mmCIF file of C-alpha atoms and ligand atoms in Angstrom:
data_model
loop_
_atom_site.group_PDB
_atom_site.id
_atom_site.type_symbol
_atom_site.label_atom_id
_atom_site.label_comp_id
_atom_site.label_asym_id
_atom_site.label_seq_id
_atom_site.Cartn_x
_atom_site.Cartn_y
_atom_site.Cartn_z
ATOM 1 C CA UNK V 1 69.391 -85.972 -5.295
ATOM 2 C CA UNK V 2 72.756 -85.194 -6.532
ATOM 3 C CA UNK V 3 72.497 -88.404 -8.583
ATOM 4 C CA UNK V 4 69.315 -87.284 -10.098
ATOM 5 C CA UNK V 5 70.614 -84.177 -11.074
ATOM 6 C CA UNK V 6 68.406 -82.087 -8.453
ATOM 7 C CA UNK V 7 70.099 -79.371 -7.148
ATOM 8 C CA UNK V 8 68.470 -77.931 -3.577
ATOM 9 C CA UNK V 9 69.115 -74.302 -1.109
ATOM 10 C CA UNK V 10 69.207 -74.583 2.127
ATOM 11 C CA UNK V 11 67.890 -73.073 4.707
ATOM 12 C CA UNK V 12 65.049 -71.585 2.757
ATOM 13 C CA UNK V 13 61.873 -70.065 3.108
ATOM 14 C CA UNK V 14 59.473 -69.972 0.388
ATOM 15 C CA UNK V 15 57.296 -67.160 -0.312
ATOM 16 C CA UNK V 16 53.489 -67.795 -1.733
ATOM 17 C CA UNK V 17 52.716 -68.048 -5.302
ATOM 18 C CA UNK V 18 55.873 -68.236 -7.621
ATOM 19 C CA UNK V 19 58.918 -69.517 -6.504
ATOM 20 C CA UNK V 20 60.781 -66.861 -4.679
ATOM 21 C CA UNK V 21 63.171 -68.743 -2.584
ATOM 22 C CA UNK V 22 64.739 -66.881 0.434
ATOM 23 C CA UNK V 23 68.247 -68.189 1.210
ATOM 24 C CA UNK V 24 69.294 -67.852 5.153
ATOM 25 C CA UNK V 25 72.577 -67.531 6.429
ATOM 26 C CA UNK V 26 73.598 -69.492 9.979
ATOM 27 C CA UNK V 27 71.775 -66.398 12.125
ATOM 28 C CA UNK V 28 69.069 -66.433 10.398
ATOM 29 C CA UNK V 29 69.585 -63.491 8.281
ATOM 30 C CA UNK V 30 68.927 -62.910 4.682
ATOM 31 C CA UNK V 31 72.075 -64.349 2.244
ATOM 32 C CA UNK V 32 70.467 -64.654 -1.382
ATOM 33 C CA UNK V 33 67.575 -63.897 -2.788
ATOM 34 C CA UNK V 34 66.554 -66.650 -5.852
ATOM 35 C CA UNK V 35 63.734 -67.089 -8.528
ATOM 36 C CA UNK V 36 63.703 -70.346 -9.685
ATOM 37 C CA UNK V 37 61.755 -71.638 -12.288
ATOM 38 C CA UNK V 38 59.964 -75.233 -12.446
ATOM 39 C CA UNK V 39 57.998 -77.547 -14.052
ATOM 40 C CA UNK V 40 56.601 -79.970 -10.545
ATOM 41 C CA UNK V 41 57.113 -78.268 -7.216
ATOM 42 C CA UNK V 42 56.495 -79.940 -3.790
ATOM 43 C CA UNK V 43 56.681 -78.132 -0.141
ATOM 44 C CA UNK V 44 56.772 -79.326 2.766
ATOM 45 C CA UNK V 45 55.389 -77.073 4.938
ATOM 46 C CA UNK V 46 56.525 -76.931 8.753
ATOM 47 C CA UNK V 47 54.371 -79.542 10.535
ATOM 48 C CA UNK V 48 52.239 -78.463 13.594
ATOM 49 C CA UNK V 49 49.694 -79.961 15.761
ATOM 50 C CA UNK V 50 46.013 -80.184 14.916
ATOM 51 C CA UNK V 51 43.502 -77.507 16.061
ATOM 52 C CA UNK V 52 41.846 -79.814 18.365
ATOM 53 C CA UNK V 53 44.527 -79.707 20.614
ATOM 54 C CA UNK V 54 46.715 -76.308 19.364
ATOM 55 C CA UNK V 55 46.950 -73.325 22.367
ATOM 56 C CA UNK V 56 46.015 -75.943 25.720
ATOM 57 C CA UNK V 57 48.337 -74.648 27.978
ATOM 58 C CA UNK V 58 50.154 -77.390 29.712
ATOM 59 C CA UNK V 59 49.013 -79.852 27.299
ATOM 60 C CA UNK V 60 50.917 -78.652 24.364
ATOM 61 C CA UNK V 61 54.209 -76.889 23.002
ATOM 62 C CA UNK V 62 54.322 -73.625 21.116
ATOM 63 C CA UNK V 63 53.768 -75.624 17.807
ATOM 64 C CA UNK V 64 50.425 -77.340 18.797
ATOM 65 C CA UNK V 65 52.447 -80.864 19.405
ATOM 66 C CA UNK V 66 52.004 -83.084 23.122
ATOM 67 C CA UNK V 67 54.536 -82.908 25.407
ATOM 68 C CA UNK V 68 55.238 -85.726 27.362
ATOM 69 C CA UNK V 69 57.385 -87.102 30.205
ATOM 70 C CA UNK V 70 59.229 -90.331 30.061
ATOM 71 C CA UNK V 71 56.662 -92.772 29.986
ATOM 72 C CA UNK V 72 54.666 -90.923 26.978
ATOM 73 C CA UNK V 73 52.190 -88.929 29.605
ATOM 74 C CA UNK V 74 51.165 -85.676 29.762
ATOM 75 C CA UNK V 75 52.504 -84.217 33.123
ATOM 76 C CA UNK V 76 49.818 -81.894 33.633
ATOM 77 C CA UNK V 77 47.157 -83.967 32.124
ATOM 78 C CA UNK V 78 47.980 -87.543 33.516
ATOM 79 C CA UNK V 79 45.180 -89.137 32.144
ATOM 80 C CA UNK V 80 46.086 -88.246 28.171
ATOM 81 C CA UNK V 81 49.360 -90.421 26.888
ATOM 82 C CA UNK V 82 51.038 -89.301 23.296
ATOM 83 C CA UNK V 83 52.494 -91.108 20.727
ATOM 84 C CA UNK V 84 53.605 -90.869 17.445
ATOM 85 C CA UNK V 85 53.689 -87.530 15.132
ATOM 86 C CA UNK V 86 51.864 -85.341 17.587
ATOM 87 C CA UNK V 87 54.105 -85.583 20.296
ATOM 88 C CA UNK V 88 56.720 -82.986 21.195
ATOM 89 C CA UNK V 89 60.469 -83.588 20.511
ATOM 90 C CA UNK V 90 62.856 -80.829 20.678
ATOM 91 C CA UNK V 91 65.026 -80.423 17.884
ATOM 92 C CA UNK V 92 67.495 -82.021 17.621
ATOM 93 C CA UNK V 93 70.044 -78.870 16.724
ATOM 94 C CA UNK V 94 68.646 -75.223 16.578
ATOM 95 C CA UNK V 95 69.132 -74.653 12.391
ATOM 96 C CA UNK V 96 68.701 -70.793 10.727
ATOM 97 C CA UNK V 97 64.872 -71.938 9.723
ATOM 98 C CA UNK V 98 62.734 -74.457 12.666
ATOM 99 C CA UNK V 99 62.790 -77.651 11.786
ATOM 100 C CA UNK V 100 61.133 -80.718 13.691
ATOM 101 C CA UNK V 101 62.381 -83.838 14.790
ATOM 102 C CA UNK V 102 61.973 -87.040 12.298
ATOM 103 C CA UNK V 103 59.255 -89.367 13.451
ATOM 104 C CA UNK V 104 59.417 -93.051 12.069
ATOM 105 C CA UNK V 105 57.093 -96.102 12.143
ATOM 106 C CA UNK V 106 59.011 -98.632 14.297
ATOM 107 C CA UNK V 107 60.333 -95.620 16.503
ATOM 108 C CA UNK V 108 56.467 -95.344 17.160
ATOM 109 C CA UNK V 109 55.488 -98.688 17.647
ATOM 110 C CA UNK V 110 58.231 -98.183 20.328
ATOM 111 C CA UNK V 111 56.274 -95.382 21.840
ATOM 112 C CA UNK V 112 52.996 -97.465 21.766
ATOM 113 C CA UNK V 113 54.717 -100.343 23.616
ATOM 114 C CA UNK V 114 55.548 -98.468 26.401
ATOM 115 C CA UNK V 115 52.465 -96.036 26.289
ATOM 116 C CA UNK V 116 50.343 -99.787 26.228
ATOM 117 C CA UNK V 117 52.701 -101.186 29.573
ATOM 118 C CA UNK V 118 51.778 -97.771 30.845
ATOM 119 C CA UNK V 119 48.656 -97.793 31.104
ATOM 120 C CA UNK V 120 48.057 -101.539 31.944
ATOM 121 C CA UNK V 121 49.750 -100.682 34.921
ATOM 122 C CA UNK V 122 47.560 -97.510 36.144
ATOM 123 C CA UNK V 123 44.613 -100.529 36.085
ATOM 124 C CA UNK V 124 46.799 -102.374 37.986
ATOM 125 C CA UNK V 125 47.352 -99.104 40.291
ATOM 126 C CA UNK V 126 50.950 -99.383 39.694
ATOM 127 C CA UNK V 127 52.808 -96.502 38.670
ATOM 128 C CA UNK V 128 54.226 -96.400 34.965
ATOM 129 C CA UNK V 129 57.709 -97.384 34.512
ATOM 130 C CA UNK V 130 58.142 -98.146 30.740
ATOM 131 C CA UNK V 131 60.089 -96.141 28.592
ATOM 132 C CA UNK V 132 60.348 -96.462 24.732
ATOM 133 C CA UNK V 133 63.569 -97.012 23.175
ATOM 134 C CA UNK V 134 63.186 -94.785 19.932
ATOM 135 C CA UNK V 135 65.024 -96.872 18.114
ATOM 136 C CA UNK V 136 64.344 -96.673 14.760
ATOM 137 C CA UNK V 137 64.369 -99.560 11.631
ATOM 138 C CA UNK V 138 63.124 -97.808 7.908
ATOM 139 C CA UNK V 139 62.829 -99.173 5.051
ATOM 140 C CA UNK V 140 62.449 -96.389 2.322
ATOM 141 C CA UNK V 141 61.156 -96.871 -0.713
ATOM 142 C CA UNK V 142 62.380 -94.605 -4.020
ATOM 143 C CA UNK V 143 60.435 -96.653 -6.315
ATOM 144 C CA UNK V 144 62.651 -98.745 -8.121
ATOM 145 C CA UNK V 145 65.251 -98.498 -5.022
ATOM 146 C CA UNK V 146 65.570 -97.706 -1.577
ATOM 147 C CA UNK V 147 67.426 -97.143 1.435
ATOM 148 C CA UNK V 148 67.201 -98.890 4.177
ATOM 149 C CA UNK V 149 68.817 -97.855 8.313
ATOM 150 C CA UNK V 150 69.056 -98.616 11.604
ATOM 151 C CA UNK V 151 69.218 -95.877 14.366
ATOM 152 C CA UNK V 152 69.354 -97.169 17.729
ATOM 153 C CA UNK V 153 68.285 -94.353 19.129
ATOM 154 C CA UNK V 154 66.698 -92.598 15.887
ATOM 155 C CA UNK V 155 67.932 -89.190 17.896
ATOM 156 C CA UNK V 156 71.095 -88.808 18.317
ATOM 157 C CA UNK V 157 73.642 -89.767 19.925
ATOM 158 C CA UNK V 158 73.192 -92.983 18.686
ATOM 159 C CA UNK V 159 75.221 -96.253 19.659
ATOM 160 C CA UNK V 160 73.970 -97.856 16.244
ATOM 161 C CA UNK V 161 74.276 -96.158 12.751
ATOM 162 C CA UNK V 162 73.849 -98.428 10.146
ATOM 163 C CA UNK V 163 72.323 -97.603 6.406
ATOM 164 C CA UNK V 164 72.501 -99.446 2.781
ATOM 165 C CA UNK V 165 71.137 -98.552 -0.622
ATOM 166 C CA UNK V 166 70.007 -100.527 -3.866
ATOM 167 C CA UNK V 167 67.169 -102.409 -5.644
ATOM 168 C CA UNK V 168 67.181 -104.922 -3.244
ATOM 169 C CA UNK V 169 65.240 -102.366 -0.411
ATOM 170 C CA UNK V 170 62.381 -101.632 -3.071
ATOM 171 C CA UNK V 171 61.679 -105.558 -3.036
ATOM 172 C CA UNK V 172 61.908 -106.054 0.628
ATOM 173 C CA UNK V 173 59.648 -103.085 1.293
ATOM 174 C CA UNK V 174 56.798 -104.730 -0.994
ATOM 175 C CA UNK V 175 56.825 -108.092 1.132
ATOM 176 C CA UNK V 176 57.279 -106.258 4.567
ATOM 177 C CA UNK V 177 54.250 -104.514 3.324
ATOM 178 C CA UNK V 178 52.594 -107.978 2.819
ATOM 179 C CA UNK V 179 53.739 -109.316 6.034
ATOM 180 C CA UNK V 180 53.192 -106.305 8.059
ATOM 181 C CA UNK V 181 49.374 -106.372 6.558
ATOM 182 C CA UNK V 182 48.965 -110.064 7.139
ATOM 183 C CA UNK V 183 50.078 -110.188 10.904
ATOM 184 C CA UNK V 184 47.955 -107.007 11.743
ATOM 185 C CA UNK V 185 44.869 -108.678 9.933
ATOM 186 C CA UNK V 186 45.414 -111.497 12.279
ATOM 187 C CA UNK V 187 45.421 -109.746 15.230
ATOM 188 C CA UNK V 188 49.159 -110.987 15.903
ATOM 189 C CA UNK V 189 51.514 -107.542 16.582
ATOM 190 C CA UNK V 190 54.912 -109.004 17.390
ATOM 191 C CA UNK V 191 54.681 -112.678 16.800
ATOM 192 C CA UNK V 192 57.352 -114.513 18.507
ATOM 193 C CA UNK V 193 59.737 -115.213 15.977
ATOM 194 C CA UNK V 194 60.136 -111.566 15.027
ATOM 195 C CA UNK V 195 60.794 -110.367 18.410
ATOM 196 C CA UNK V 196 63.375 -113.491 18.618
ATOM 197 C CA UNK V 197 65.280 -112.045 15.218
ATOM 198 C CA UNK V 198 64.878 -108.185 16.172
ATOM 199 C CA UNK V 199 66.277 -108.887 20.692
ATOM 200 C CA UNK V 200 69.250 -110.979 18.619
ATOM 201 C CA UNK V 201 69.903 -107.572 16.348
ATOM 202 C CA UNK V 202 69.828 -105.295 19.485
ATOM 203 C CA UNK V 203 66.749 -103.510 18.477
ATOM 204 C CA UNK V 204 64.418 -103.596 20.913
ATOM 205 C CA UNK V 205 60.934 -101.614 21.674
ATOM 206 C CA UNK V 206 61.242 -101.358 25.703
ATOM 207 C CA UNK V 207 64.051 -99.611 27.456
ATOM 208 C CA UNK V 208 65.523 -101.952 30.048
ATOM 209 C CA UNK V 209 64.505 -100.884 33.772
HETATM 210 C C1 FAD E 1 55.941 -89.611 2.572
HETATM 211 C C2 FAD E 1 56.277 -90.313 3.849
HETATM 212 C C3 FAD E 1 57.055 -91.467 3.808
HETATM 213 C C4 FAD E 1 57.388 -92.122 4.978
HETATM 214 N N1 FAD E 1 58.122 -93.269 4.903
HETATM 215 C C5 FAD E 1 58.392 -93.958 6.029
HETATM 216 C C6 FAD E 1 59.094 -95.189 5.961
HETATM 217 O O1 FAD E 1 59.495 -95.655 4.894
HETATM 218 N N2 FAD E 1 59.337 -95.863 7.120
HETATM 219 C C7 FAD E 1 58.910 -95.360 8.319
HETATM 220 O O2 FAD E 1 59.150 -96.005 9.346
HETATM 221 N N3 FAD E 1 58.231 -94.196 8.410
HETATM 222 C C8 FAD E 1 57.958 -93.491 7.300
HETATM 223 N N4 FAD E 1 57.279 -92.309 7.383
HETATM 224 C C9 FAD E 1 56.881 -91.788 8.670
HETATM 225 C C10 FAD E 1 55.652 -92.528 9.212
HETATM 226 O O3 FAD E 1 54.771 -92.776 8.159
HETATM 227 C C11 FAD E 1 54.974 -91.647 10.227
HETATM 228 O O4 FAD E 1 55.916 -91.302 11.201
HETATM 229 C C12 FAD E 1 53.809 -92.403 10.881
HETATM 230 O O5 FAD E 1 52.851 -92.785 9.937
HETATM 231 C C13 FAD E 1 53.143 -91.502 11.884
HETATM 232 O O6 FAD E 1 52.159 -92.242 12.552
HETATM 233 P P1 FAD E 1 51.118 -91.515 13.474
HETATM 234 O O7 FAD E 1 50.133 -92.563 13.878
HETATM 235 O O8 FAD E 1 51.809 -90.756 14.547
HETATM 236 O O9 FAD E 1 50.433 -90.414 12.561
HETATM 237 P P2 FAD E 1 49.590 -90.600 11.211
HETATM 238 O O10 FAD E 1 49.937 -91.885 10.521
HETATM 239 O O11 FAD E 1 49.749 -89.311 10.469
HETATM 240 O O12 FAD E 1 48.121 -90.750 11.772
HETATM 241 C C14 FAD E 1 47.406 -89.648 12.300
HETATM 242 C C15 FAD E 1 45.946 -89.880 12.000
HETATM 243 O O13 FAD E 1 45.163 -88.904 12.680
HETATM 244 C C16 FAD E 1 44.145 -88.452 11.817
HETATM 245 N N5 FAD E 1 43.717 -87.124 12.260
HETATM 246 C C17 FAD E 1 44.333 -85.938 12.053
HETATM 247 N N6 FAD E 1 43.608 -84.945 12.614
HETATM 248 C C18 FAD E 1 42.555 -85.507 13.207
HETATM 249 C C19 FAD E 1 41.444 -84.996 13.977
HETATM 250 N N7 FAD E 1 41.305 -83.691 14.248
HETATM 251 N N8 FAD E 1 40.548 -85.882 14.428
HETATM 252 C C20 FAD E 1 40.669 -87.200 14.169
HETATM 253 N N9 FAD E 1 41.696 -87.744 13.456
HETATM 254 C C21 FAD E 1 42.608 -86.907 12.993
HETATM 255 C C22 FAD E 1 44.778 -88.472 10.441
HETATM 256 O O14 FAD E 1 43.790 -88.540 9.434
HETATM 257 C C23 FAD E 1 45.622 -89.753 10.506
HETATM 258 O O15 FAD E 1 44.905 -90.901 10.116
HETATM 259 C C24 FAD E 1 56.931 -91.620 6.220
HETATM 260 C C25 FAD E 1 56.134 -90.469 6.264
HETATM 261 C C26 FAD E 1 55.825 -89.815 5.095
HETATM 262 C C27 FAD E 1 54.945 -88.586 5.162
#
C-alpha cells in the first residue's frame, strides 16, 4: 500500500454512510476521530457465520462460526465435521477491534484431508485420528504482480516463514489456475507427482500420528 501511495488507520471502526472513521487506541478506547474523503471505498465487514447455523448452542461460537476438536468434529454434535471459513479459530492475538483468524485455500484442503480420513474411519468403526496440518501455500494475485508464501503452520508459531514478491507470481497464479481446474475436472485431487514435489518441500496436508 505504501508503494501505491495508500495511506490506512488502524484499528478502526467505520460508522454508516460517510466516512467517519473511529481511530482506537490499544484498550479499545477512542484516540482520533477522522473524516476522510474518497472517490472508491471498500469494507470489509467482520465475518460471521451464516444464519443457518448462528445461536446453536454447542454447535457454534459467539460469532455464528463451528467449533471443532482436533480431528475437525463437532464435540457435541459428533456427527457434523467443519472445514474451511465457517469453522472457529481463536484469534490469533486479542487486537483493540475483533478480528478473525486468516483462512486460506491449501490450509483448507488440509482440513478436508483429515475431515475425509475422519470419517472413512467412523465407516470403518474406527475412531478418528487425523489431524490437519494448517499449513498454508498462497499465491496472491495483485493483478499485474503478486506475492506469493509459505506458512507451515499458517497460525503462528510457525517453523516455516517464507514469502517473495514480483511479476513472476501473477503468471504462475494464471497456470496454477489452469492446472488446478484441469486436475479437478478429471477427478484427480493430488496426483502423485504433486504430492512427491510438495512431501520433498515439507508441506504436507496430514499431521504425522
Ligand atoms: C478476495 C479474496 C482473495 C483470496 N485469495 C486467496 C488466495 O490467493 N489464495 C488462497 O489460498 N486463498 C485465498 N482466499 C481465501 C480462500 O478463497 C477462502 O479461504 C476459501 O475460498 C474458503 O473456502 P470455503 O469452502 O471455506 O468457503 P467459500 O469458498 O466461501 O464457500 C462457501 C460456500 O457456501 C455457500 N453458502 C453460504 N451460505 C450458504 C447457505 N446458507 N446455504 C448453502 N450454501 C451457502 C456460499 O455461496 C459458498 O459457495 C481469498 C479470499 C478472498 C475473499
Amino acid at each position: 500500500m505504501r508503494e501505491r501511495h495508500i495511506r490506512w488507520i488502524r484499528n478502526a471502526k467505520v460508522e454508516d454512510g460517510v466516512m467517519h472513521v473511529l481511530e482506537l487506541d490499544e484498550d479499545g478506547k477512542e484516540k482520533k476521530r477522522h473524516e476522510v474523503a474518497f472517490k472508491y471505498s471498500m469494507m470489509l465487514p467482520a465475518f460471521k457465520g451464516i444464519d443457518a447455523v448462528f445461536g446453536i448452542e454447542w454447535l457454534t461460537n459467539p460469532r455464528g462460526f463451528i467449533t471443532i476438536d482436533a480431528h475437525q468434529r463437532n464435540k457435541a454434535f459428533p456427527s457434523v465435521f467443519a472445514v474451511g471459513v465457517c469453522e472457529a479459530i481463536p484469534p490469533v492475538q486479542a487486537t483493540p477491534v475483533p478480528t478473525g483468524t486468516p483462512k486460506t485455500g491449501y490450509m483448507i484442503e488440509s482440513m478436508v484431508s483429515a475431515t475425509a480420513h475422519n470419517i472413512r474411519s467412523l465407516l470403518e468403526g474406527k475412531d478418528p485420528t487425523e489431524t490437519a496440518t494448517w499449513n498454508a501455500v498462497c499465491l496472491a494475485d495483485f493483478g499485474d504482480t503478486g506475492i506469493t508464501f509459505v506458512a507451515l503452520p499458517q497460525i503462528p508459531p510457525r517453523n516455516v516463514n517464507w514469502i517473495s514478491e514480483g511479476k513472476w507470481v501473477h503468471l504462475a497464479k494464471v497456470a496454477f489456475e489452469k492446472y488446478f481446474l484441469r486436475k479437478m475436472r478429471a477427478g484427480m485431487t493430488e496426483p502423485v507427482f504433486e504430492r512427491l514435489v510438495m512431501k520433498a518441500l515439507g508441506i504436507t496436508k496430514l499431521k504425522k500420528p
